[in-house]
Short mmCIF file of C-alpha atoms and ligand atoms in Angstrom, two decimals:
data_model
loop_
_atom_site.label_atom_id
_atom_site.label_comp_id
_atom_site.label_asym_id
_atom_site.label_seq_id
_atom_site.Cartn_x
_atom_site.Cartn_y
_atom_site.Cartn_z
CA MET A 17 97.53 120.69 220.93
CA SER A 18 98.49 123.65 218.70
CA THR A 19 101.93 124.41 217.66
CA LEU A 20 101.63 128.19 217.22
CA LEU A 21 105.47 129.12 216.85
CA TYR A 22 104.98 128.20 212.92
CA SER A 23 101.53 129.68 212.56
CA GLN A 24 100.16 132.70 214.56
CA LEU A 25 103.55 133.21 215.81
CA ALA A 26 105.63 132.70 212.95
CA ARG A 27 106.32 136.35 212.58
CA TYR A 28 108.40 135.91 216.05
CA TYR A 29 110.36 133.30 215.03
CA ASP A 30 113.55 134.39 213.99
CA ARG A 31 113.50 136.74 216.99
CA MET A 32 113.56 133.76 218.87
CA TYR A 33 116.66 132.67 217.38
CA ALA A 34 118.42 135.93 216.76
CA ALA A 35 121.44 134.66 218.98
CA LYS A 36 122.00 131.40 216.48
CA ASP A 37 124.82 131.83 214.00
CA TYR A 38 123.22 130.46 210.88
CA ARG A 39 125.88 131.75 208.82
CA SER A 40 128.71 130.01 210.53
CA GLU A 41 126.61 126.63 211.33
CA ALA A 42 126.11 126.67 207.52
CA ALA A 43 129.72 127.14 206.47
CA ASP A 44 130.62 123.93 208.76
CA GLN A 45 127.64 122.06 207.45
CA ILE A 46 129.19 122.68 203.82
CA ARG A 47 132.91 121.58 204.83
CA LEU A 48 131.38 118.15 206.00
CA ILE A 49 129.14 117.86 203.08
CA GLU A 50 131.73 118.55 200.73
CA LYS A 51 134.43 115.94 202.15
CA VAL A 52 131.82 113.08 202.01
CA ARG A 53 129.53 113.79 199.01
CA ARG A 54 130.53 111.59 195.76
CA SER A 55 127.65 113.34 193.55
CA PRO A 56 129.25 116.43 191.86
CA GLY A 57 126.27 118.58 191.05
CA ARG A 58 124.70 121.86 193.04
CA GLU A 59 121.37 120.49 193.69
CA LEU A 60 120.33 121.12 197.58
CA LEU A 61 117.27 120.31 198.93
CA VAL A 62 116.56 121.73 202.87
CA VAL A 63 113.55 120.01 204.55
CA ALA A 64 111.39 121.71 207.15
CA CYS A 65 113.47 124.96 206.14
CA GLY A 66 111.60 127.13 208.21
CA THR A 67 111.90 130.80 207.88
CA GLY A 68 114.80 130.24 205.27
CA ARG A 69 117.87 131.00 207.41
CA TYR A 70 120.32 128.10 206.17
CA LEU A 71 118.99 128.49 202.72
CA GLU A 72 120.03 131.96 202.56
CA HIS A 73 123.46 131.18 202.99
CA PHE A 74 123.29 127.60 201.04
CA GLU A 75 121.91 129.17 198.02
CA LYS A 76 125.22 131.30 197.71
CA ARG A 77 127.00 127.77 196.61
CA PHE A 78 123.98 125.72 195.69
CA ARG A 79 120.81 125.71 193.61
CA CYS A 80 118.40 125.41 196.46
CA THR A 81 114.89 124.10 197.23
CA GLY A 82 113.25 124.70 200.95
CA LEU A 83 110.23 122.57 201.74
CA ASP A 84 107.93 123.21 205.13
CA LEU A 85 105.12 122.04 206.16
CA ASN A 86 103.62 125.72 207.48
CA PRO A 87 102.68 128.41 205.03
CA PRO A 88 103.75 131.09 207.44
CA MET A 89 107.30 129.96 207.54
CA LEU A 90 107.56 129.76 203.84
CA ARG A 91 105.96 133.25 203.22
CA ILE A 92 108.74 134.74 205.78
CA ALA A 93 111.32 132.83 203.79
CA ARG A 94 110.45 134.04 200.68
CA ARG A 95 111.06 137.67 201.44
CA ARG A 96 114.63 136.14 202.91
CA VAL A 97 116.00 134.03 200.10
CA LYS A 98 117.33 134.92 196.64
CA SER A 99 117.01 132.04 194.30
CA SER A 100 115.46 129.18 196.20
CA ARG A 101 112.64 127.49 195.23
CA LEU A 102 110.29 126.99 197.88
CA VAL A 103 107.35 124.33 198.65
CA VAL A 104 105.03 123.46 201.17
CA GLY A 105 104.94 119.69 201.85
CA ASP A 106 105.22 117.39 204.93
CA MET A 107 108.68 115.79 205.04
CA SER A 108 107.27 112.47 205.92
CA THR A 109 105.19 112.02 202.61
CA PHE A 110 106.44 114.38 200.20
CA ASP A 111 107.52 113.58 196.73
CA LEU A 112 109.18 116.44 194.53
CA GLY A 113 109.78 113.88 191.50
CA ARG A 114 113.46 114.61 191.07
CA GLN A 115 116.77 114.34 193.26
CA PHE A 116 119.40 116.22 194.96
CA ASP A 117 123.03 115.96 195.46
CA ILE A 118 122.49 116.92 199.11
CA VAL A 119 119.43 116.77 201.23
CA ALA A 120 119.36 118.41 204.73
CA CYS A 121 116.79 118.34 207.75
CA LEU A 122 118.50 121.06 210.04
CA ASN A 123 118.19 122.24 213.64
CA GLY A 124 116.39 119.46 215.39
CA SER A 125 113.41 119.49 213.09
CA ILE A 126 113.23 115.88 212.92
CA GLY A 127 111.88 115.84 216.17
CA TYR A 128 108.71 116.71 214.89
CA LEU A 129 108.22 113.53 213.40
CA HIS A 130 106.81 111.03 215.86
CA GLY A 131 107.72 107.23 216.33
CA ALA A 132 110.19 104.73 214.47
CA ARG A 133 107.92 104.17 211.37
CA THR A 134 107.18 107.75 210.54
CA LEU A 135 111.14 108.48 210.73
CA ARG A 136 112.13 105.49 208.88
CA GLN A 137 109.10 106.45 206.29
CA ALA A 138 110.68 110.40 206.27
CA VAL A 139 114.55 108.91 206.41
CA LYS A 140 113.27 106.94 203.07
CA ARG A 141 111.67 109.91 201.60
CA PHE A 142 115.17 111.71 201.91
CA ALA A 143 117.14 109.12 200.56
CA ASP A 144 114.72 108.69 197.53
CA HIS A 145 115.20 112.31 196.92
CA LEU A 146 119.67 111.81 196.91
CA LYS A 147 121.24 111.21 193.55
CA PRO A 148 123.87 108.17 193.64
CA GLY A 149 126.72 109.69 195.65
CA GLY A 150 124.71 112.26 197.39
CA VAL A 151 124.52 112.94 201.21
CA LEU A 152 121.73 113.23 203.81
CA VAL A 153 122.49 115.91 206.65
CA ILE A 154 120.36 115.65 209.94
CA SER A 155 121.03 117.39 212.88
CA PRO A 156 119.43 115.58 215.59
CA PHE A 157 116.85 116.96 218.43
CA VAL A 158 118.32 116.11 221.85
CA SER A 159 118.70 112.42 222.53
CA PRO A 160 116.72 110.41 225.49
CA GLU A 161 119.95 110.46 227.31
CA GLU A 162 120.69 114.16 227.05
CA PHE A 163 116.98 115.18 227.95
CA VAL A 164 116.76 116.68 231.21
CA VAL A 165 112.80 116.58 232.91
CA GLY A 166 112.09 119.87 234.82
CA ARG A 167 114.47 121.94 233.49
CA PRO A 168 113.23 125.63 233.59
CA LEU A 169 114.08 127.53 230.22
CA LEU A 170 113.66 131.25 229.46
CA HIS A 171 114.39 132.55 226.10
CA THR A 172 114.13 136.54 225.71
CA TYR A 173 114.63 139.36 222.68
CA GLU A 174 114.35 142.71 222.85
CA ASP A 175 114.63 145.67 220.47
CA ALA A 176 113.22 149.22 220.62
CA ASP A 177 110.02 148.03 219.46
CA VAL A 178 109.58 144.56 220.66
CA LYS A 179 110.09 142.62 224.15
CA ILE A 180 109.26 138.79 224.08
CA ALA A 181 110.09 136.33 226.97
CA ARG A 182 109.27 132.80 226.37
CA ALA A 183 109.32 130.13 229.19
CA VAL A 184 108.74 126.48 229.35
CA VAL A 185 109.72 123.83 232.12
CA SER A 186 110.64 120.80 230.31
CA ARG A 187 108.38 117.63 230.47
CA LEU A 188 108.11 113.99 229.00
CA LYS A 189 104.74 113.30 227.10
CA ASN A 190 106.12 109.43 227.31
CA ARG A 191 109.53 107.93 227.40
CA ASN A 192 110.51 109.26 224.00
CA VAL A 193 108.67 112.21 223.56
CA ALA A 194 109.21 115.66 224.92
CA LEU A 195 106.35 118.22 225.95
CA LEU A 196 107.00 121.64 225.68
CA ARG A 197 104.59 123.79 226.50
CA PHE A 198 105.73 127.53 226.16
CA HIS A 199 104.34 130.49 227.81
CA TRP A 200 105.15 133.89 225.55
CA LEU A 201 104.89 137.37 226.95
CA ILE A 202 104.89 139.75 223.80
CA ALA A 203 104.98 143.59 224.21
CA GLU A 204 105.04 145.84 221.09
CA ARG A 205 104.75 149.02 220.56
CA ASN A 206 101.31 150.93 220.81
CA ARG A 207 99.90 147.27 220.94
CA PRO A 208 98.46 145.60 224.17
CA VAL A 209 100.87 143.04 226.05
CA VAL A 210 99.85 139.54 224.93
CA HIS A 211 100.24 136.66 226.99
CA VAL A 212 100.12 133.00 224.94
CA ASP A 213 100.23 129.74 226.72
CA ASP A 214 98.69 127.14 224.34
CA ASP A 215 102.15 126.84 222.24
CA VAL A 216 102.71 123.23 222.40
CA HIS A 217 105.38 121.43 220.86
CA GLU A 218 106.05 117.55 221.13
CA LEU A 219 109.39 116.35 220.14
CA ALA A 220 110.51 112.88 219.65
CA LEU A 221 113.81 112.37 221.43
CA TYR A 222 115.82 110.04 218.73
CA SER A 223 119.15 108.35 219.70
CA HIS A 224 121.99 109.01 217.20
CA GLU A 225 121.56 105.46 216.68
CA ALA A 226 118.09 105.29 216.19
CA LEU A 227 118.91 107.74 213.35
CA LEU A 228 121.49 106.19 211.78
CA GLU A 229 119.70 102.93 211.74
CA ALA A 230 116.96 104.68 209.88
CA MET A 231 119.63 105.73 207.12
CA ARG A 232 120.96 102.24 206.91
CA ARG A 233 117.19 100.99 206.28
CA ALA A 234 117.15 103.41 203.61
CA GLY A 235 119.85 102.14 201.87
CA LEU A 236 122.50 104.81 203.23
CA ALA A 237 126.28 104.21 204.62
CA ALA A 238 125.81 106.19 207.42
CA ARG A 239 127.62 107.94 210.48
CA ARG A 240 128.20 110.95 212.66
CA ALA A 241 130.68 113.45 212.93
CA ARG A 242 131.01 116.54 215.15
CA VAL A 243 130.75 120.22 214.20
CA PRO A 244 131.46 123.26 216.19
CA ALA A 245 128.65 123.60 218.87
CA PRO A 246 125.85 125.92 217.74
CA VAL A 247 123.87 128.40 219.98
CA ARG A 248 120.60 125.63 220.64
CA GLY A 249 121.29 122.72 218.92
CA SER A 250 123.65 119.38 218.68
CA PRO A 251 127.13 119.42 217.99
CA TRP A 252 126.43 116.11 216.20
CA LEU A 253 125.30 115.58 212.39
CA CYS A 254 124.13 112.44 211.22
CA LEU A 255 125.40 111.79 207.83
CA GLY A 256 124.14 109.13 205.01
CA THR A 257 125.78 108.53 201.91
CA LYS A 258 123.85 107.03 199.31
CA PRO A 259 126.15 104.31 197.21
CA LEU A 260 127.32 105.11 193.65
CA GLY A 261 125.53 102.93 191.59
CA ARG A 262 122.40 103.15 193.39
CA PRO A 263 119.08 104.93 191.91
C1 SAM B 6 112.59 124.32 214.47
S1 SAM B 6 111.96 124.96 213.14
C2 SAM B 6 113.38 124.62 212.33
C3 SAM B 6 113.34 125.84 211.45
C4 SAM B 6 114.69 126.04 210.33
N1 SAM B 6 115.27 124.63 209.86
C5 SAM B 6 115.50 126.72 211.15
O1 SAM B 6 116.81 126.19 211.70
O2 SAM B 6 115.44 127.62 211.10
C6 SAM B 6 111.08 123.39 212.65
C7 SAM B 6 110.63 123.57 211.22
O3 SAM B 6 109.90 122.43 210.84
C8 SAM B 6 108.69 122.45 210.40
N2 SAM B 6 108.00 121.15 210.34
C9 SAM B 6 107.65 120.62 211.54
N3 SAM B 6 106.80 119.50 210.94
C10 SAM B 6 107.04 119.29 209.42
C11 SAM B 6 106.91 118.32 208.59
N4 SAM B 6 106.09 117.34 209.07
N5 SAM B 6 107.28 118.51 207.37
C12 SAM B 6 107.60 119.67 206.94
N6 SAM B 6 108.18 120.66 208.27
C13 SAM B 6 107.79 120.64 209.16
C14 SAM B 6 108.12 123.73 211.06
O4 SAM B 6 107.18 124.21 210.01
C15 SAM B 6 109.15 124.46 211.26
O5 SAM B 6 109.51 125.60 210.15
#
């Protein structure tokens, strides 16, 4: 299985999300974070930061670090962000040796962690990287109840030089994991048309309660909150606050 979107196809990632309003999503998330956090600092970590679309807005207000598994995504982020520090790492095992006021895992990226044990391990990593009073924000991928099997989906993008169509029919790999085998057609100026059919994404379907429970097990006070519905994403955020006095 290969997930080409974050490697060979990384340069098309931003085009696939061109309609997503990262600026207003980041503003909604900041409003909520400021309501719930009790640690006053400005250190923010985005795990699975991708091409830096959230970081570019967060860094206007916070001192940001971005972590991602895939160097091609970080190479694009490096060109986008101004002051954020970017590191290659796996969100289920990383250790940056310092703590943050805010840790965020956004846009359903948590789904790339498979199985309850890996989820708990990752959320513990997130919690250990929080200062006392700090807040963890996870925007979930689709929950098992929301996932529709057999649904055809088509995302398109076009400008004068590039036309892209990406199609998939949603399937289940098993009861808790979505299997999305994307088919791409990419037409670029002065190049042969490319057809890619082995961009395969397996995404765990966690209920919000499973995410909140992983936060509680990691010692955080957990709850969820609704934000204005984003383009292609959940209107819910799962929030975990580290008690003051807990290292
Ligand atoms: C849907 S993209 C979201 C990127 C970014 N948050 C955004 O919204 O634009 C998922 C990201 O998760 C990253 N990723 C997948 N598994 C990961 C892991 N185990 N650790 C860190 N990053 C991971 C991918 O490289 C990709 O950049």
